[in-house]
Amino acid sequence: MDILVTGILLGGTYALIAMGLNLQYGVARIMNLANGEILVAGGYFAFIAYTATQLSPILTIFLVAPLAFALNSLIYRVMLQPLVNRAKSRGQLESDSILATFGLSFIGVGLMLSFFGGDYFSYSFMAVPVEVLGNTYGANRVLSFVMAVLICGALYLWLNRSRAGLSIRAIGTTPASARLVGIDVKALSAFTFALGGAVTAVGGALISTYLTLDASTGVVFTLKALIIVIMGGVGDVRGTIVAALLLGILETLVATLLDPGLTLAAAYVMFLGILLFRPQGLFGKKPT
Amino acid sequence: MSLTKTDIRNLILAAAALAICALLPLGDNGYWLGLGVTIAMFTTLATSWALFSGPTHYISLATAAFFGVGTYVTGLGIDALPFWSLVAIAGLIGAVLAALVGLATLRLSGVYFVIFTLGLAELVRQSITWVQNNTGQKGLYVLTDLDEAGIYWWLLGLAAAVFLTGWLIGRSRLGFALRVIGDDETVAAHSGINTARAKVLLFMLPGAVAAMTGAILAPRYVYIEPSLAFAPILSFQVVIMALLGGASRLWGPLVGVIPFTFLLEAVSSNFPNQTTLVIGIAFLVIVYLLPGGFVGLLGKILHRLNAREGA
């Protein structure tokens, strides 16, 4: 029970991070491998804001979100739009964007290393116990989970109920046809990419309240987010949430019962299972 | 197999170049030989990488994983078996491991493959660390009488074997099938090529070569531990060097290996903290300025010169 709750609490934040990546890959078609660095940058921001001005991370995210949105929007317009324009096929865009975002990821790590050094950073925010279902957990974990649920819920409603959300889902399904019904694919793709970055950065700010991060941990989160997105199905919000919770539970299970050093191995076992048995994702339909 | 005159000339030239390279340890045993080992290592890794990724366009980041496995084969077996047999065993294990990875991912789209190989080194590292923690072992000592010159000759031999294999594959049915796959996978499948089988077979080659390279280089480290043997940065360096040179030609990666090795050497001795930044910038240079690598650039220049002469 203890494992289940801890896993779900962790999975909630994972869902938020993976949601950001899913927006970027599912709609803007950019496999963003610098996603983890955006997350760590969000974490650094929350860390600095908290240690310098005692600003609560819950308020910091309202600063992190627009900043990350602006940064990702800039990245998309300057670096990724040219790749989208020159790509002759989906495959070419994929390998180009993979290489370009690898570059961004290394530059991100390099910049953060030279500004903040290679040390781990953490701060003590709301490290008081709360009782959930008979066991105690850190209040920061519970609060992060609640925030993640709120943001994921808002995104889900927005994507499924609003007109803009409908357009975005249309681009995710078939970009070529979306243009035919009068959707501005270019502008909306850029918007969705930036939104995805903002969501990930907020996830980073939240996760920094209870996990220790350092400049080069980004890639681990990128990898986990990728596994969640593939497992949940590209462009599928519901699948992402379920997959994130499953990964959170599995990781906690392995960390408590076997060894905390094996969490990535656990994620990989899950990834392998998906690749072998359901490559279209948990709720995906088989391609005809 | 029929050889044309140019084929024979190229083979003789390549053999002569190899012989000249083999003389290096006689001239210098310090700095330059060390650099020679690094270049020979990256040439072997990048060329074998490009043999798979050049025609298929699949970006493999598994080099560090195979390399690490190879160093561990030497580390574990050096007291029991002769060195050459360890290199052979490492190659075998690398090929089998690559086949397993290939079977799981290469049936699907390229993205799955990239993601899977991205974390592979970390996965194997975590597993080995876990086994070591549970058995109370920490690291491994590799003590041999193999010196730097010996390692260099071993690597040179392996590099020659990789070039020869690449040349033979280029002339074979498999090589032809792969070029069709690289151009258009749907067309390849419709013309009766078993695309998954061809890709898996070819992926075994860089897997085996990287593991053998690791096995050969193990004596250089003397002390092996997981974080050293499975350093993920190696995979990225290999990708950059191969793409910088150009993965479309057999000799392309070599053109990228030499300047980038010197660049990294200069950066890491003057600004040791900025290597990640340099690697990041190198990726962007490849994507935005040199999409075909130096080989592509050369092709463009030649094309332009020819066009001017014709006009």
Coordinates of C-alpha atoms in Angstrom, one line a residue:
Chain A
M1 CA 0.0 0.0 0.0
D2 CA 2.8 2.3 1.0
I3 CA 4.6 1.5 -2.3
L4 CA 1.4 2.0 -4.3
V5 CA 0.8 5.5 -2.9
T6 CA 4.5 6.6 -3.2
G7 CA 4.4 5.3 -6.7
I8 CA 1.3 7.1 -7.7
L9 CA 2.6 10.4 -6.1
L10 CA 5.8 10.0 -8.2
G11 CA 3.8 9.0 -11.3
G12 CA 1.7 12.2 -11.1
T13 CA 4.8 14.4 -11.7
Y14 CA 6.0 12.0 -14.4
A15 CA 2.7 12.4 -16.1
L16 CA 3.2 16.2 -16.2
I17 CA 6.7 15.9 -17.7
A18 CA 5.6 13.3 -20.2
M19 CA 2.6 15.4 -21.2
G20 CA 5.0 18.2 -22.1
L21 CA 7.0 15.8 -24.4
N22 CA 3.9 14.3 -25.8
L23 CA 2.6 17.7 -26.9
Q24 CA 5.9 18.4 -28.6
Y25 CA 6.2 15.1 -30.3
G26 CA 2.5 14.3 -30.9
V27 CA 1.6 17.6 -32.4
A28 CA 4.7 19.6 -33.4
R29 CA 6.4 16.3 -34.5
I30 CA 9.6 17.2 -32.8
M31 CA 11.2 14.5 -30.8
N32 CA 12.6 16.8 -28.3
L33 CA 15.6 15.2 -26.6
A34 CA 16.4 18.4 -24.8
N35 CA 13.2 18.0 -22.8
G36 CA 15.1 16.9 -19.7
E37 CA 17.3 19.9 -19.7
I38 CA 14.2 22.2 -19.7
L39 CA 13.0 20.3 -16.7
V40 CA 16.3 20.7 -14.9
A41 CA 16.3 24.4 -15.8
G42 CA 12.8 24.7 -14.2
G43 CA 14.2 23.0 -11.1
Y44 CA 17.1 25.4 -10.9
F45 CA 14.8 28.3 -11.2
A46 CA 12.7 27.1 -8.3
F47 CA 15.8 26.3 -6.3
I48 CA 17.2 29.8 -6.8
A49 CA 13.9 31.5 -6.2
Y50 CA 13.4 29.6 -3.0
T51 CA 16.9 30.0 -1.5
A52 CA 17.3 33.6 -2.5
T53 CA 13.9 35.1 -1.8
Q54 CA 12.0 32.3 0.0
L55 CA 9.5 32.3 -2.9
S56 CA 7.3 29.2 -2.6
P57 CA 7.7 26.8 -5.6
I58 CA 3.9 26.8 -6.0
L59 CA 4.1 30.5 -6.9
T60 CA 7.4 30.1 -8.8
I61 CA 5.7 27.9 -11.4
F62 CA 3.6 30.9 -12.5
L63 CA 6.9 32.6 -13.4
V64 CA 8.6 29.4 -14.8
A65 CA 5.7 28.7 -17.1
P66 CA 5.8 31.9 -19.2
L67 CA 9.6 32.0 -19.2
A68 CA 9.8 28.4 -20.5
F69 CA 7.1 29.2 -22.9
A70 CA 9.0 32.1 -24.3
L71 CA 12.3 30.1 -24.4
N72 CA 10.8 27.1 -26.2
S73 CA 8.9 29.4 -28.6
L74 CA 12.2 31.0 -29.5
I75 CA 13.9 27.6 -29.9
Y76 CA 11.2 26.4 -32.2
R77 CA 11.1 29.5 -34.4
V78 CA 14.9 29.9 -34.7
M79 CA 16.1 26.3 -34.8
L80 CA 13.3 23.8 -35.5
Q81 CA 11.1 25.7 -38.0
P82 CA 13.9 25.6 -40.6
L83 CA 14.1 21.8 -40.1
V84 CA 10.4 21.4 -40.6
N85 CA 10.5 23.5 -43.7
R86 CA 13.4 21.7 -45.3
A87 CA 12.3 18.1 -44.4
K88 CA 11.1 16.1 -47.4
S89 CA 9.7 13.3 -45.3
R90 CA 8.6 12.5 -41.7
G91 CA 11.7 10.3 -41.3
Q92 CA 14.1 13.0 -42.3
L93 CA 12.5 15.5 -39.9
E94 CA 12.7 12.9 -37.2
S95 CA 16.4 12.2 -37.6
D96 CA 17.2 16.0 -38.1
S97 CA 15.3 17.0 -35.0
I98 CA 16.8 14.2 -33.0
L99 CA 20.3 15.4 -33.8
A100 CA 19.5 19.1 -33.4
T101 CA 17.8 18.5 -30.0
F102 CA 20.7 16.3 -28.9
G103 CA 22.9 19.4 -29.7
L104 CA 20.6 21.6 -27.6
S105 CA 20.6 19.1 -24.8
F106 CA 24.4 19.0 -24.6
I107 CA 24.5 22.8 -24.9
G108 CA 22.0 23.0 -22.1
V109 CA 24.0 20.7 -19.9
G110 CA 27.2 22.6 -20.7
L111 CA 25.7 26.0 -19.9
M112 CA 24.2 24.8 -16.6
L113 CA 27.5 23.2 -15.7
S114 CA 29.4 26.4 -16.2
F115 CA 26.8 28.6 -14.4
F116 CA 25.9 26.3 -11.5
G117 CA 28.7 23.7 -11.3
G118 CA 28.2 20.0 -11.2
D119 CA 26.9 19.7 -7.7
Y120 CA 23.6 18.3 -6.7
F121 CA 21.1 20.8 -5.5
S122 CA 18.1 20.5 -3.2
Y123 CA 16.2 22.5 -0.7
S124 CA 13.9 21.8 2.1
F125 CA 10.4 22.9 1.2
M126 CA 7.4 21.7 3.1
A127 CA 9.3 18.7 4.3
V128 CA 6.7 17.9 6.9
P129 CA 4.9 14.6 7.1
V130 CA 1.2 14.2 6.2
E131 CA -0.9 11.1 6.7
V132 CA -2.5 9.5 3.7
L133 CA -4.4 6.2 4.1
G134 CA -2.6 5.3 7.3
N135 CA 0.9 6.0 6.2
T136 CA 2.9 9.2 6.2
Y137 CA 4.4 11.0 3.2
G138 CA 6.3 14.2 2.6
A139 CA 3.9 17.1 2.2
N140 CA 6.0 18.3 -0.8
R141 CA 5.3 15.1 -2.6
V142 CA 1.6 15.3 -2.0
L143 CA 1.4 18.9 -3.0
S144 CA 3.4 18.3 -6.2
F145 CA 1.0 15.5 -7.0
V146 CA -2.0 17.7 -6.5
M147 CA -0.6 20.4 -8.7
A148 CA 0.3 17.9 -11.4
V149 CA -3.3 16.5 -11.3
L150 CA -4.7 20.0 -11.6
I151 CA -2.5 20.9 -14.5
C152 CA -3.0 17.6 -16.3
G153 CA -6.7 17.9 -15.8
A154 CA -6.8 21.4 -17.1
L155 CA -4.8 20.4 -20.2
Y156 CA -7.1 17.4 -20.8
L157 CA -10.2 19.5 -20.6
W158 CA -8.7 22.2 -22.8
L159 CA -7.6 19.7 -25.4
N160 CA -10.9 17.9 -25.5
R161 CA -13.5 20.7 -24.9
S162 CA -12.1 23.8 -26.6
R163 CA -11.9 24.8 -30.2
A164 CA -8.1 25.3 -30.0
G165 CA -7.8 21.9 -28.4
L166 CA -9.7 20.4 -31.3
S167 CA -7.4 22.0 -33.8
I168 CA -4.4 20.8 -32.0
R169 CA -5.7 17.3 -31.9
A170 CA -6.5 17.5 -35.6
I171 CA -2.8 18.4 -36.3
G172 CA -1.7 15.5 -34.2
T173 CA -3.8 13.1 -36.2
T174 CA -3.1 14.3 -39.8
P175 CA -1.1 17.6 -40.3
A176 CA -1.8 17.6 -44.0
S177 CA -5.5 17.4 -43.7
A178 CA -5.6 19.9 -40.9
R179 CA -4.4 22.5 -43.3
L180 CA -7.2 21.8 -45.6
V181 CA -9.9 22.7 -43.1
G182 CA -8.3 26.1 -42.4
I183 CA -6.1 25.4 -39.4
D184 CA -2.9 27.4 -39.2
V185 CA -0.6 24.4 -38.7
K186 CA 2.6 26.3 -38.5
A187 CA 1.5 28.8 -35.8
L188 CA -0.3 26.1 -33.8
S189 CA 2.6 23.7 -34.0
A190 CA 4.9 26.4 -32.6
F191 CA 2.4 27.2 -29.9
T192 CA 2.1 23.6 -28.9
F193 CA 5.8 23.1 -28.8
A194 CA 6.2 26.1 -26.5
L195 CA 3.3 24.9 -24.4
G196 CA 4.9 21.5 -24.0
G197 CA 8.1 23.1 -22.9
A198 CA 6.3 25.2 -20.3
V199 CA 4.5 22.1 -18.9
T200 CA 7.8 20.2 -18.6
A201 CA 9.5 23.1 -16.9
V202 CA 6.7 23.4 -14.4
G203 CA 7.1 19.6 -13.8
G204 CA 10.8 20.3 -13.1
A205 CA 10.0 23.0 -10.6
L206 CA 7.6 20.7 -8.8
I207 CA 9.9 17.7 -8.8
S208 CA 12.7 19.8 -7.4
T209 CA 10.8 20.2 -4.2
Y210 CA 11.4 16.5 -3.3
L211 CA 14.1 15.1 -5.6
T212 CA 17.8 16.0 -5.7
L213 CA 18.8 17.2 -9.2
D214 CA 22.0 18.2 -10.9
A215 CA 23.0 19.7 -14.2
S216 CA 23.3 16.4 -16.0
T217 CA 20.3 14.4 -14.7
G218 CA 18.1 15.8 -17.5
V219 CA 18.7 12.8 -19.8
V220 CA 17.3 10.3 -17.3
F221 CA 14.1 12.3 -17.3
T222 CA 14.0 12.6 -21.0
L223 CA 14.4 8.8 -21.3
K224 CA 11.6 8.2 -18.8
A225 CA 9.3 10.7 -20.5
L226 CA 10.0 9.0 -23.8
I227 CA 9.2 5.6 -22.5
I228 CA 5.9 6.9 -21.0
V229 CA 4.9 8.6 -24.2
I230 CA 5.6 5.5 -26.3
M231 CA 3.8 3.3 -23.8
G232 CA 0.8 5.6 -23.5
G233 CA 0.6 6.2 -27.2
V234 CA 1.8 9.3 -29.1
G235 CA -0.7 12.1 -28.7
D236 CA -2.9 10.2 -26.2
V237 CA -3.4 12.2 -23.0
R238 CA -5.2 9.4 -21.1
G239 CA -2.6 6.8 -22.1
T240 CA 0.2 9.1 -20.9
I241 CA -1.3 9.5 -17.5
V242 CA -1.9 5.7 -17.1
A243 CA 1.6 4.9 -18.3
A244 CA 3.2 7.5 -16.0
L245 CA 1.4 6.1 -13.0
L246 CA 2.4 2.6 -13.9
L247 CA 6.1 3.7 -14.3
G248 CA 5.9 5.5 -11.0
I249 CA 4.6 2.4 -9.2
L250 CA 7.0 0.0 -10.9
E251 CA 10.0 2.2 -10.1
T252 CA 9.0 2.6 -6.4
L253 CA 8.4 -1.2 -6.3
V254 CA 11.9 -2.0 -7.7
A255 CA 13.6 0.7 -5.5
T256 CA 12.1 -0.6 -2.3
L257 CA 12.2 -4.3 -2.9
L258 CA 15.4 -4.7 -5.0
D259 CA 17.7 -1.7 -5.2
P260 CA 17.3 2.0 -5.8
G261 CA 20.0 1.8 -8.4
L262 CA 17.9 -0.3 -10.7
T263 CA 15.1 2.1 -11.5
L264 CA 16.1 2.7 -15.1
A265 CA 16.5 -1.0 -15.6
A266 CA 12.9 -1.4 -14.4
A267 CA 11.7 1.3 -16.8
Y268 CA 13.5 -0.6 -19.6
V269 CA 11.9 -3.9 -18.8
M270 CA 8.5 -2.1 -19.2
F271 CA 9.7 -0.4 -22.4
L272 CA 10.8 -3.8 -23.9
G273 CA 7.4 -5.3 -23.0
I274 CA 5.6 -2.5 -24.8
L275 CA 7.9 -2.8 -27.9
L276 CA 7.4 -6.5 -28.1
F277 CA 3.7 -6.7 -27.4
R278 CA 2.0 -3.4 -27.9
P279 CA 4.2 -1.1 -30.0
Q280 CA 1.1 1.1 -30.8
G281 CA 0.8 2.0 -27.1
L282 CA -1.5 1.0 -24.3
F283 CA -4.8 2.3 -25.9
G284 CA -3.5 2.6 -29.4
K285 CA -5.2 0.9 -32.3
K286 CA -3.3 -1.5 -34.5
P287 CA -2.2 0.2 -37.7
T288 CA -3.9 -1.4 -40.7
Chain B
M1 CA 34.1 -11.9 -57.5
S2 CA 35.6 -9.8 -60.2
L3 CA 38.0 -7.0 -59.5
T4 CA 38.4 -4.1 -61.8
K5 CA 41.7 -2.3 -62.2
T6 CA 40.5 0.6 -60.0
D7 CA 39.5 -1.9 -57.3
I8 CA 43.0 -3.5 -57.3
R9 CA 44.6 0.0 -57.3
N10 CA 42.5 1.1 -54.3
L11 CA 43.3 -2.1 -52.4
I12 CA 47.0 -1.6 -53.0
L13 CA 46.8 2.0 -51.9
A14 CA 44.8 1.1 -48.8
A15 CA 47.4 -1.6 -47.9
A16 CA 50.2 0.9 -48.3
A17 CA 48.4 3.5 -46.1
L18 CA 47.9 0.8 -43.5
A19 CA 51.6 -0.2 -43.6
I20 CA 52.6 3.5 -43.1
C21 CA 50.2 3.8 -40.1
A22 CA 51.7 0.6 -38.6
L23 CA 55.1 2.3 -38.5
L24 CA 54.0 5.0 -36.0
P25 CA 55.1 3.2 -32.8
L26 CA 58.6 3.0 -34.2
G27 CA 58.8 6.8 -34.4
D28 CA 57.2 7.9 -31.2
N29 CA 56.2 6.1 -28.0
G30 CA 54.6 9.0 -26.0
Y31 CA 52.1 11.7 -26.9
W32 CA 51.7 10.9 -30.6
L33 CA 51.3 7.2 -30.1
G34 CA 48.6 7.9 -27.4
L35 CA 46.8 10.1 -29.9
G36 CA 47.3 7.4 -32.6
V37 CA 45.5 4.9 -30.3
T38 CA 42.6 7.3 -29.8
I39 CA 42.3 8.0 -33.6
A40 CA 42.5 4.3 -34.4
M41 CA 39.9 3.6 -31.8
F42 CA 37.4 6.2 -33.1
T43 CA 38.1 5.3 -36.7
T44 CA 37.2 1.7 -36.0
L45 CA 34.1 2.7 -34.0
A46 CA 32.9 5.4 -36.4
T47 CA 33.4 3.4 -39.5
S48 CA 31.6 0.4 -38.2
W49 CA 28.8 2.8 -37.0
A50 CA 28.5 4.3 -40.4
L51 CA 28.3 0.9 -42.1
F52 CA 24.9 0.4 -40.3
S53 CA 23.7 4.0 -39.9
G54 CA 24.8 5.3 -43.2
P55 CA 22.5 3.3 -45.4
T56 CA 19.6 2.8 -42.9
H57 CA 19.7 6.4 -41.4
Y58 CA 19.1 4.9 -38.0
I59 CA 21.0 6.7 -35.3
S60 CA 22.5 4.2 -33.0
L61 CA 23.7 5.3 -29.5
A62 CA 24.6 1.8 -28.3
T63 CA 28.3 2.1 -28.9
A64 CA 29.2 2.8 -25.3
A65 CA 27.1 -0.3 -24.2
F66 CA 28.9 -2.7 -26.5
F67 CA 32.3 -1.1 -25.8
G68 CA 31.7 -1.5 -22.0
V69 CA 30.7 -5.1 -22.4
G70 CA 33.9 -5.7 -24.3
T71 CA 36.1 -4.2 -21.6
Y72 CA 34.4 -6.4 -19.1
V73 CA 35.0 -9.5 -21.1
T74 CA 38.7 -8.8 -21.0
G75 CA 38.5 -7.7 -17.4
L76 CA 36.9 -10.9 -16.3
G77 CA 38.8 -13.4 -18.5
I78 CA 42.3 -12.0 -18.6
D79 CA 43.6 -14.4 -15.9
A80 CA 42.1 -17.5 -17.5
L81 CA 42.3 -17.1 -21.3
P82 CA 44.7 -15.7 -23.9
F83 CA 44.1 -12.1 -25.0
W84 CA 43.2 -12.9 -28.6
S85 CA 40.5 -15.4 -27.6
L86 CA 39.0 -12.7 -25.3
V87 CA 38.7 -10.3 -28.3
A88 CA 37.0 -13.0 -30.3
I89 CA 34.6 -13.8 -27.4
A90 CA 33.8 -10.1 -26.9
G91 CA 33.0 -9.8 -30.6
L92 CA 30.7 -12.8 -30.4
I93 CA 28.9 -11.4 -27.3
G94 CA 28.6 -8.0 -28.9
A95 CA 27.0 -9.5 -32.0
V96 CA 24.5 -11.5 -30.0
L97 CA 23.6 -8.5 -27.9
A98 CA 23.2 -6.4 -31.0
A99 CA 21.0 -9.0 -32.6
L100 CA 18.7 -9.0 -29.5
V101 CA 18.5 -5.2 -29.4
G102 CA 17.8 -5.3 -33.2
L103 CA 15.1 -7.9 -33.0
A104 CA 13.3 -5.9 -30.3
T105 CA 13.4 -2.5 -32.0
L106 CA 14.4 -2.7 -35.7
R107 CA 11.0 -4.1 -36.7
L108 CA 9.5 -0.7 -35.6
S109 CA 10.2 2.9 -36.6
G110 CA 13.5 4.5 -36.1
V111 CA 12.5 6.6 -33.1
Y112 CA 12.1 3.5 -30.9
F113 CA 15.6 2.3 -31.9
V114 CA 17.2 5.7 -31.0
I115 CA 15.4 5.8 -27.6
F116 CA 16.3 2.2 -26.8
T117 CA 19.9 2.6 -27.6
L118 CA 20.1 6.0 -25.8
G119 CA 19.6 4.3 -22.4
L120 CA 21.3 1.0 -23.2
A121 CA 24.7 1.8 -21.8
E122 CA 23.1 3.2 -18.6
L123 CA 21.0 0.0 -18.4
V124 CA 23.9 -2.3 -18.6
R125 CA 25.9 -0.1 -16.2
Q126 CA 23.2 -0.2 -13.6
S127 CA 22.9 -4.0 -13.9
I128 CA 26.6 -4.6 -13.6
T129 CA 26.8 -2.2 -10.6
W130 CA 24.0 -4.1 -9.0
V131 CA 25.7 -7.5 -9.5
Q132 CA 28.9 -6.1 -8.2
N133 CA 27.2 -4.6 -5.1
N134 CA 25.6 -8.0 -4.4
T135 CA 28.8 -10.0 -4.8
G136 CA 30.9 -7.5 -2.9
Q137 CA 33.2 -6.9 -5.9
K138 CA 34.1 -3.3 -6.8
G139 CA 36.3 -3.0 -9.9
L140 CA 38.5 -5.2 -12.0
Y141 CA 42.3 -5.0 -12.5
V142 CA 43.5 -5.8 -16.0
L143 CA 47.2 -6.5 -15.9
T144 CA 48.9 -7.7 -19.1
D145 CA 52.2 -7.3 -20.8
L146 CA 50.4 -5.6 -23.7
D147 CA 51.9 -2.1 -24.1
E148 CA 50.5 1.0 -26.0
A149 CA 52.2 -0.1 -29.2
G150 CA 50.6 -3.5 -29.0
I151 CA 47.1 -2.0 -28.4
Y152 CA 47.7 0.3 -31.4
W153 CA 48.6 -2.6 -33.7
W154 CA 45.5 -4.6 -32.5
L155 CA 43.3 -1.6 -33.2
L156 CA 44.8 -1.0 -36.6
G157 CA 44.2 -4.6 -37.5
L158 CA 40.6 -4.3 -36.4
A159 CA 40.2 -1.1 -38.4
A160 CA 41.6 -2.8 -41.5
A161 CA 39.1 -5.6 -41.0
V162 CA 36.2 -3.2 -40.7
F163 CA 37.2 -1.4 -43.9
L164 CA 37.5 -4.7 -45.7
T165 CA 34.2 -5.9 -44.4
G166 CA 32.5 -2.6 -45.4
W167 CA 34.0 -2.8 -48.9
L168 CA 32.8 -6.4 -49.2
I169 CA 29.3 -5.6 -47.9
G170 CA 29.1 -2.8 -50.4
R171 CA 29.6 -5.3 -53.2
S172 CA 27.2 -7.9 -51.8
R173 CA 23.5 -8.6 -52.1
L174 CA 23.1 -7.4 -48.5
G175 CA 24.7 -4.1 -49.3
F176 CA 22.4 -3.6 -52.3
A177 CA 19.4 -4.4 -50.2
L178 CA 20.4 -1.9 -47.6
R179 CA 20.8 0.9 -50.1
V180 CA 17.3 0.2 -51.3
I181 CA 16.0 0.3 -47.7
G182 CA 17.8 3.6 -47.1
D183 CA 16.2 5.1 -50.2
D184 CA 12.7 3.9 -49.6
E185 CA 11.8 1.2 -47.1
T186 CA 8.4 0.6 -48.6
V187 CA 9.8 0.0 -52.0
A188 CA 12.4 -2.4 -50.5
A189 CA 9.7 -4.4 -48.7
H190 CA 7.6 -4.6 -51.9
S191 CA 10.5 -5.8 -54.0
G192 CA 10.9 -8.8 -51.7
I193 CA 13.6 -7.7 -49.4
N194 CA 13.3 -8.9 -45.8
T195 CA 14.0 -5.4 -44.4
A196 CA 14.0 -6.3 -40.7
R197 CA 16.4 -9.3 -41.3
A198 CA 18.8 -7.1 -43.3
K199 CA 18.9 -4.4 -40.7
V200 CA 19.4 -6.8 -37.8
L201 CA 22.2 -8.6 -39.6
L202 CA 23.9 -5.3 -40.3
F203 CA 23.5 -4.0 -36.8
M204 CA 25.4 -7.0 -35.5
L205 CA 28.5 -5.6 -37.2
P206 CA 29.0 -2.4 -35.2
G207 CA 27.9 -4.3 -32.1
A208 CA 30.7 -6.8 -32.5
V209 CA 33.3 -4.3 -33.5
A210 CA 32.5 -1.9 -30.6
A211 CA 32.8 -4.9 -28.1
M212 CA 36.1 -6.0 -29.7
T213 CA 37.4 -2.4 -29.5
G214 CA 36.5 -2.3 -25.8
A215 CA 38.2 -5.7 -25.2
I216 CA 41.4 -4.4 -26.9
L217 CA 41.4 -1.2 -25.0
A218 CA 40.8 -2.7 -21.5
P219 CA 44.5 -3.2 -20.7
R220 CA 45.0 0.6 -21.3
Y221 CA 42.6 1.4 -18.4
V222 CA 44.3 -1.1 -16.0
Y223 CA 41.4 -0.6 -13.5
I224 CA 37.9 -1.1 -14.8
E225 CA 34.7 0.1 -13.1
P226 CA 31.2 0.5 -14.6
S227 CA 31.1 4.3 -14.8
L228 CA 34.4 4.3 -16.7
A229 CA 33.6 1.4 -19.1
F230 CA 30.1 2.6 -19.9
A231 CA 30.6 6.3 -20.2
P232 CA 27.7 7.3 -22.5
I233 CA 29.6 10.2 -24.0
L234 CA 31.5 7.7 -26.2
S235 CA 28.3 7.0 -28.2
F236 CA 27.8 10.6 -29.0
Q237 CA 31.4 11.2 -29.9
V238 CA 31.2 8.4 -32.4
V239 CA 28.0 9.7 -33.9
I240 CA 29.4 13.2 -34.3
M241 CA 32.7 12.0 -35.9
A242 CA 30.9 9.7 -38.3
L243 CA 28.3 12.3 -39.4
L244 CA 30.9 15.1 -39.5
G245 CA 32.9 13.1 -42.0
G246 CA 29.9 11.8 -43.8
A247 CA 28.3 8.4 -43.4
S248 CA 27.5 7.9 -47.1
R249 CA 31.1 6.8 -48.0
L250 CA 33.3 4.1 -46.4
W251 CA 36.1 6.5 -45.9
G252 CA 33.8 9.4 -44.7
P253 CA 34.0 8.8 -41.0
L254 CA 37.8 8.8 -41.1
V255 CA 37.7 12.4 -42.4
G256 CA 35.6 13.3 -39.4
V257 CA 37.6 11.4 -36.8
I258 CA 40.9 13.0 -37.3
P259 CA 39.9 16.7 -36.9
F260 CA 37.4 16.1 -34.2
T261 CA 39.9 14.1 -32.1
F262 CA 42.4 17.0 -32.3
L263 CA 39.6 19.5 -31.4
L264 CA 38.4 17.5 -28.4
E265 CA 42.1 17.0 -27.3
A266 CA 42.7 20.7 -27.5
V267 CA 39.4 21.6 -25.7
S268 CA 39.8 19.0 -23.0
S269 CA 43.3 20.1 -22.2
N270 CA 42.6 23.9 -22.2
F271 CA 38.9 24.1 -21.1
P272 CA 38.2 20.8 -19.4
N273 CA 34.7 21.8 -18.4
Q274 CA 33.5 22.9 -21.8
T275 CA 33.6 19.5 -23.6
T276 CA 29.8 19.0 -23.3
L277 CA 29.3 22.4 -24.8
V278 CA 31.6 21.6 -27.8
I279 CA 29.7 18.3 -28.4
G280 CA 26.4 20.2 -28.4
I281 CA 27.7 22.8 -30.9
A282 CA 29.1 20.0 -33.1
F283 CA 25.7 18.5 -33.3
L284 CA 24.2 21.8 -34.4
V285 CA 27.0 22.3 -37.0
I286 CA 26.2 18.9 -38.5
V287 CA 22.5 19.5 -38.7
Y288 CA 22.6 23.1 -40.0
L289 CA 25.8 23.6 -41.8
L290 CA 27.1 20.2 -42.9
P291 CA 24.1 17.9 -43.4
G292 CA 26.1 15.5 -45.6
G293 CA 29.3 15.8 -43.6
F294 CA 32.7 16.7 -45.3
V295 CA 31.9 14.0 -47.9
G296 CA 28.7 15.8 -48.9
L297 CA 30.5 19.2 -48.9
L298 CA 33.2 17.8 -51.2
G299 CA 30.5 16.3 -53.5
K300 CA 28.8 19.7 -53.7
I301 CA 32.1 21.5 -54.6
L302 CA 33.0 18.9 -57.2
H303 CA 29.5 19.1 -58.7
R304 CA 29.7 22.9 -58.9
L305 CA 33.2 22.7 -60.6
N306 CA 31.9 20.2 -63.1
A307 CA 28.9 22.3 -63.8
R308 CA 31.1 25.4 -64.4
E309 CA 33.4 23.4 -66.8
G310 CA 30.4 22.1 -68.7
A311 CA 28.9 25.6 -69.1

